[in-house]
């Protein structure tokens, strides 16, 4: 140190030694001495990478410069040190010394020096090409090479430096030319016009290095990824203020990089979901039933799966934020075109088409991935592209053809031509032959409960949040005459009276009124947050259906299959029943779809079963088992108490093990509450008496909010851990801690251990309730629910088998073959029946609630 001091100062005093700087003049003098020292090091010293003493001295000089600038920033003007640094362009020397040193500490001090200059906003810095080149060189040659090893924090500081520049550019687009300098050479133009390229757009990192440095980090987690994504959002927003930047974004490989990056992350997702946890760790609602995780061990590490899903959803949300904040229509359309061609057509749809359901294949996983995509997306353009393409909507093809006829820039037309050439060059399968509805129908008929549950979850999210994109193609509907007479009040009251009597047959514990009161609140929230409600729907969507109401047609294959699954309710897996009842409630929550004909019978309806008539048949099954089983009421009351106690205990639980949340949600596709475009659910509120959480909404900036400096990125795994669309305590119970970790679970285990043999008693599944025309007419007033229990002999019950609707609508006997190749009657355990009877009881109350609330809120009754 003394050697460098003598050479530089000549007096034996070090410029890095603190001296009194009480006045601006003293501070400036010290600043100049330190700058001179840095210049002398650059001119005279040997390479700093091999000269540790010189590197240490350089670091001390940079620390001194930063200290003086920090001290000056706390004083009033003038800021002479800052002006001196700008006028002498000392930042050029700082960059050169930092890169030559290959020392992380020197680089950190250099980055801090640039941070101070950027925040200082002194004239002649941010709009200087020399300053821009120096800063970009520092970052690019530091994080873009393996020679210098930086920590995650140090790497994040450099990306934050780039983010600071984008913030200034967004506020003042006039400084953009210093950072963005596109080339227009004939060679570049010819290259961009080539149609044989693998993608649309040309890579020109030298045109806009700031942009490419940020895009390299958009997939990172934590603050580094947040800064990169938000910085790119700012640059995208600036495109509306600069025609040159807008043209460059259209012609460059921005859209290609974003689409291919999303595809790469999707390709990393396993085609097998992680193994479901061991039975002793299952939530009580599954552990007490006949739920099985399947015999196939996927071998997928849960932590690896979580990380891959986290990265994919982060990038997907970045896509959404980019489109939300992009003010340039042509840039937005270019991004959407690439999203459709490079991701939807070439990756997402083929993965759905090529999935297999044999031996626990990939069908369940890809359906779950599509569910998660639609669950976390809210941007109408993205959702519209996905659903209209997968459902083979003719409207999309027509709109794309019309878009070509409209006036557009030359750059935009070139981009579309290149994409069209790429699309035609590859023989991709088309949804015209096998669309999303076909996949859902195939999945609902699967023998694997996981696949059936995944398909039901997909139906729920489409019906609850994106119904208007799949109006007629998903569930067959027709427009109803709005002048048709409404249901009379007396008839409505008769339906409600009958529905409210059915749960009493399962268990009359004196708490039905309390349970119904809580369910009314949940159903009201579901009605208000439905995609077709006035609170959440886009104005243009509601305007398009003003005064229109739809009837669900009787020949709809999806509704027929849902009714078939409901008919075999007690033979279904418990998770399937939770997803099934939620899917039905999501359909019933649509304001524009009438309940007549599918949930409630029409006066002139003959033969066609409805949800309420099927519920009657299920209650008849309960009557049979209740007649056969001594102590039914005490057994089901005990099971219900165990489940409800667990719900109440969970009211004070704000978090849960990640492994449990992942396996219960991904492996069994637990649903999520529907957020509006401007709100998210906050789970810090106290729960109600039955374990439901009160809802309140807060403005959700998300990462990359243009209205803030930089918003923290919400973990995409939150989208995997959301509550169900309908806040049922039974559906929420899938989110509870492992059974071995709570006193309530231990109590449940002790209670079950008292009667293990009894709960494992096998019960035959009766033939589904025969819905005849005569029975249908009686179902209008649900008279059977008001009668005393029918006497059914055990011989009649054991002689019946499980029935599933055939394609012709009749019921076929389905059984299991024994060793002698004879048909045996399928059966379930008493514990399984009790748990699903509890689910059925709550579902009937939900049906009653939605009928009552729709009549009160939407006037679906003639007063």
Coordinates of C-alpha atoms in Angstrom, one line a residue, residues 392-673:
X392 CA -61.4 -26.1 -32.5
X393 CA -63.4 -22.9 -32.5
X394 CA -64.1 -21.7 -36.0
X395 CA -64.2 -18.1 -34.8
X396 CA -60.5 -18.0 -34.2
X397 CA -59.6 -19.0 -37.8
X398 CA -62.0 -16.4 -39.2
X399 CA -60.6 -13.7 -37.0
X400 CA -57.0 -14.5 -38.0
X401 CA -58.0 -14.4 -41.7
X402 CA -59.7 -11.0 -41.1
X403 CA -56.7 -9.7 -39.3
X404 CA -54.6 -10.2 -42.5
X405 CA -57.0 -7.9 -44.4
X406 CA -56.7 -5.1 -41.9
X407 CA -54.1 -2.4 -42.3
X408 CA -50.9 -3.4 -40.5
X409 CA -47.2 -2.3 -40.5
X410 CA -44.7 -3.8 -42.8
X411 CA -42.9 -5.3 -39.8
X412 CA -46.0 -6.9 -38.5
X413 CA -46.9 -8.4 -41.9
X414 CA -43.4 -9.9 -42.2
X415 CA -43.7 -11.5 -38.8
X416 CA -47.1 -13.1 -39.7
X417 CA -45.7 -14.3 -43.1
X418 CA -42.7 -16.0 -41.3
X419 CA -45.0 -17.6 -38.8
X420 CA -47.4 -18.8 -41.5
X421 CA -44.5 -20.4 -43.4
X422 CA -43.3 -22.1 -40.2
X423 CA -46.8 -23.3 -39.5
X424 CA -47.3 -24.7 -43.0
X425 CA -43.9 -26.4 -43.0
X426 CA -44.7 -28.6 -40.1
X427 CA -47.4 -31.1 -40.2
X428 CA -48.9 -30.6 -36.8
X429 CA -52.0 -32.4 -35.6
X430 CA -55.2 -30.4 -35.5
X431 CA -57.9 -30.1 -32.8
X432 CA -60.5 -30.5 -35.6
X433 CA -60.0 -34.3 -35.3
X434 CA -59.6 -34.6 -31.5
X435 CA -60.4 -31.5 -29.4
X436 CA -60.4 -30.7 -25.7
X437 CA -63.9 -32.0 -25.2
X438 CA -62.9 -35.4 -26.6
X439 CA -60.0 -35.5 -24.2
X440 CA -62.2 -34.6 -21.2
X441 CA -64.8 -37.3 -22.2
X442 CA -62.0 -39.9 -22.5
X443 CA -60.6 -38.9 -19.1
X444 CA -64.0 -39.0 -17.4
X445 CA -64.5 -42.6 -18.6
X446 CA -61.1 -43.6 -17.3
X447 CA -60.6 -46.4 -14.8
X448 CA -58.0 -44.4 -13.0
X449 CA -59.6 -42.1 -10.3
X450 CA -56.7 -39.6 -10.7
X451 CA -57.5 -39.1 -14.4
X452 CA -61.2 -38.7 -13.7
X453 CA -60.5 -36.2 -10.9
X454 CA -58.2 -34.2 -13.1
X455 CA -60.8 -33.9 -15.8
X456 CA -63.4 -32.8 -13.4
X457 CA -61.1 -30.1 -12.1
X458 CA -60.6 -28.9 -15.6
X459 CA -64.3 -28.7 -16.1
X460 CA -64.6 -26.7 -12.9
X461 CA -62.1 -24.1 -13.8
X462 CA -63.5 -23.6 -17.3
X463 CA -67.0 -23.3 -16.1
X464 CA -66.2 -21.1 -13.1
X465 CA -63.7 -18.7 -14.7
X466 CA -63.7 -19.0 -18.5
X467 CA -67.2 -20.1 -19.4
X468 CA -67.7 -17.5 -22.1
X469 CA -64.9 -19.0 -24.2
X470 CA -66.4 -22.4 -24.2
X471 CA -70.1 -21.5 -24.2
X472 CA -71.6 -23.9 -26.8
X473 CA -68.7 -26.2 -27.6
X474 CA -68.0 -27.6 -24.1
X475 CA -71.5 -28.0 -22.6
X476 CA -74.2 -28.1 -25.3
X477 CA -76.6 -25.3 -24.9
X478 CA -79.2 -23.4 -26.8
X479 CA -80.6 -20.0 -26.4
X480 CA -83.8 -19.8 -24.4
X481 CA -86.8 -17.5 -25.0
X482 CA -86.5 -14.9 -22.2
X483 CA -90.3 -14.6 -22.2
X484 CA -90.9 -18.1 -21.1
X485 CA -92.7 -18.3 -17.7
X486 CA -90.7 -18.7 -14.6
X487 CA -91.1 -21.3 -11.9
X488 CA -93.9 -20.4 -9.5
X489 CA -93.0 -19.5 -5.9
X490 CA -95.0 -22.4 -4.5
X491 CA -93.2 -24.8 -6.8
X492 CA -89.8 -23.4 -5.8
X493 CA -90.7 -23.7 -2.1
X494 CA -91.7 -27.3 -2.6
X495 CA -88.4 -28.1 -4.3
X496 CA -86.5 -26.5 -1.4
X497 CA -88.5 -28.2 1.2
X498 CA -87.9 -31.6 -0.4
X499 CA -84.2 -30.9 -0.9
X500 CA -83.8 -29.8 2.8
X501 CA -85.4 -33.0 3.9
X502 CA -83.0 -35.3 2.1
X503 CA -79.9 -34.5 4.3
X504 CA -82.0 -35.5 7.4
X505 CA -82.2 -39.0 6.1
X506 CA -78.4 -39.3 6.1
X507 CA -78.1 -37.8 9.6
X508 CA -80.3 -35.6 11.7
X509 CA -78.0 -34.2 14.3
X510 CA -79.8 -30.9 14.8
X511 CA -77.1 -28.9 12.9
X512 CA -78.5 -28.8 9.5
X513 CA -79.7 -25.2 9.9
X514 CA -76.3 -24.1 11.0
X515 CA -74.6 -25.9 8.2
X516 CA -77.0 -24.5 5.6
X517 CA -76.3 -21.0 6.9
X518 CA -72.6 -21.4 6.3
X519 CA -73.1 -23.0 2.9
X520 CA -75.2 -20.1 1.8
X521 CA -72.3 -17.8 2.3
X522 CA -70.0 -20.0 0.3
X523 CA -72.4 -20.4 -2.5
X524 CA -73.1 -16.7 -2.6
X525 CA -69.3 -16.1 -3.0
X526 CA -69.2 -18.7 -5.8
X527 CA -72.1 -16.9 -7.6
X528 CA -70.4 -13.5 -7.3
X529 CA -67.0 -14.7 -8.5
X530 CA -68.3 -16.8 -11.5
X531 CA -66.9 -15.7 -14.8
X532 CA -70.4 -14.7 -16.0
X533 CA -71.3 -12.6 -13.0
X534 CA -71.5 -8.9 -13.2
X535 CA -68.7 -8.5 -10.6
X536 CA -66.1 -10.5 -12.4
X537 CA -67.0 -10.7 -16.1
X538 CA -65.7 -8.2 -18.6
X539 CA -68.2 -5.6 -19.8
X540 CA -68.0 -6.7 -23.4
X541 CA -68.8 -10.3 -22.4
X542 CA -71.9 -9.3 -20.5
X543 CA -73.0 -6.9 -23.2
X544 CA -72.7 -9.8 -25.8
X545 CA -75.2 -11.9 -23.8
X546 CA -77.5 -9.1 -22.6
X547 CA -81.0 -10.5 -22.2
X548 CA -79.9 -14.0 -23.3
X549 CA -80.3 -17.2 -21.3
X550 CA -79.1 -20.7 -22.2
X551 CA -80.6 -24.1 -21.6
X552 CA -78.4 -27.1 -21.3
X553 CA -79.4 -29.6 -24.0
X554 CA -80.3 -33.2 -23.1
X555 CA -77.9 -34.6 -25.7
X556 CA -74.8 -33.1 -24.2
X557 CA -72.3 -35.8 -23.8
X558 CA -70.4 -34.0 -21.0
X559 CA -73.4 -33.5 -18.8
X560 CA -74.5 -37.1 -19.5
X561 CA -71.2 -38.4 -18.3
X562 CA -71.3 -36.1 -15.2
X563 CA -74.7 -37.5 -14.4
X564 CA -73.3 -41.0 -14.8
X565 CA -70.6 -40.3 -12.4
X566 CA -73.0 -38.9 -9.9
X567 CA -75.2 -42.0 -10.2
X568 CA -72.2 -44.2 -9.2
X569 CA -71.4 -41.8 -6.3
X570 CA -70.8 -44.4 -3.6
X571 CA -68.6 -46.5 -5.9
X572 CA -66.4 -43.5 -6.8
X573 CA -63.1 -42.5 -5.2
X574 CA -63.6 -39.9 -2.5
X575 CA -61.5 -37.4 -4.3
X576 CA -63.5 -37.9 -7.5
X577 CA -66.7 -37.1 -5.6
X578 CA -65.2 -33.9 -4.1
X579 CA -64.2 -32.8 -7.6
X580 CA -67.5 -34.0 -9.1
X581 CA -69.7 -32.0 -6.7
X582 CA -67.6 -29.0 -7.3
X583 CA -67.9 -29.2 -11.0
X584 CA -71.7 -29.4 -10.8
X585 CA -71.8 -26.4 -8.5
X586 CA -69.6 -24.4 -10.9
X587 CA -72.0 -25.2 -13.7
X588 CA -75.0 -24.2 -11.5
X589 CA -73.3 -20.9 -10.6
X590 CA -73.5 -19.6 -14.1
X591 CA -75.9 -16.7 -14.3
X592 CA -76.6 -17.2 -17.9
X593 CA -77.5 -20.9 -17.7
X594 CA -80.9 -22.0 -16.5
X595 CA -81.2 -24.8 -14.0
X596 CA -84.3 -26.3 -15.8
X597 CA -83.9 -29.6 -17.5
X598 CA -80.6 -30.7 -15.9
X599 CA -80.7 -29.8 -12.2
X600 CA -84.4 -29.2 -11.7
X601 CA -87.0 -30.9 -13.9
X602 CA -89.2 -29.0 -16.3
X603 CA -93.0 -29.5 -15.9
X604 CA -93.1 -31.2 -19.3
X605 CA -89.9 -33.2 -18.9
X606 CA -90.3 -37.0 -19.5
X607 CA -87.8 -39.6 -18.6
X608 CA -84.6 -37.5 -18.6
X609 CA -82.9 -37.7 -15.2
X610 CA -81.9 -34.6 -13.4
X611 CA -79.4 -33.9 -10.7
X612 CA -82.1 -33.8 -8.1
X613 CA -83.7 -37.1 -9.2
X614 CA -80.3 -38.8 -9.1
X615 CA -79.8 -37.4 -5.6
X616 CA -83.1 -39.1 -4.7
X617 CA -81.7 -42.4 -5.9
X618 CA -78.6 -42.0 -3.9
X619 CA -80.7 -41.3 -0.8
X620 CA -82.5 -44.5 -1.5
X621 CA -79.2 -46.3 -1.4
X622 CA -78.5 -44.6 2.0
X623 CA -81.9 -45.8 3.3
X624 CA -80.9 -49.4 2.4
X625 CA -77.6 -49.3 4.2
X626 CA -79.1 -47.4 7.1
X627 CA -81.7 -50.2 7.5
X628 CA -78.9 -52.9 7.4
X629 CA -76.4 -51.2 9.7
X630 CA -77.0 -51.1 13.4
X631 CA -75.8 -47.8 15.0
X632 CA -75.6 -46.0 11.6
X633 CA -76.4 -42.6 13.2
X634 CA -73.7 -42.8 15.8
X635 CA -71.1 -44.1 13.3
X636 CA -71.7 -41.3 10.8
X637 CA -72.0 -38.7 13.5
X638 CA -68.5 -39.8 14.8
X639 CA -67.0 -39.6 11.3
X640 CA -68.5 -36.2 10.7
X641 CA -67.3 -34.9 14.0
X642 CA -63.8 -36.1 13.3
X643 CA -63.8 -34.3 9.9
X644 CA -65.4 -31.1 11.2
X645 CA -63.0 -31.0 14.2
X646 CA -60.1 -31.2 11.8
X647 CA -61.6 -28.3 9.8
X648 CA -61.9 -26.1 12.9
X649 CA -58.4 -26.9 14.0
X650 CA -57.1 -25.9 10.5
X651 CA -58.6 -22.4 11.0
X652 CA -55.6 -21.4 13.0
X653 CA -53.1 -23.0 10.6
X654 CA -51.6 -20.5 8.2
X655 CA -49.2 -22.8 6.5
X656 CA -48.6 -26.5 5.9
X657 CA -45.7 -28.7 4.8
X658 CA -44.9 -28.1 1.1
X659 CA -44.8 -31.8 0.4
X660 CA -48.3 -32.3 1.6
X661 CA -49.7 -29.3 -0.2
X662 CA -48.1 -30.4 -3.4
X663 CA -49.1 -34.0 -3.3
X664 CA -52.7 -33.3 -2.2
X665 CA -53.1 -30.6 -4.9
X666 CA -51.1 -31.8 -7.8
X667 CA -51.6 -35.5 -7.4
X668 CA -55.2 -35.1 -6.6
X669 CA -55.7 -31.8 -8.4
X670 CA -57.2 -29.9 -5.5
X671 CA -59.0 -26.8 -6.8
X672 CA -58.5 -23.2 -6.1
X673 CA -60.7 -20.3 -5.3

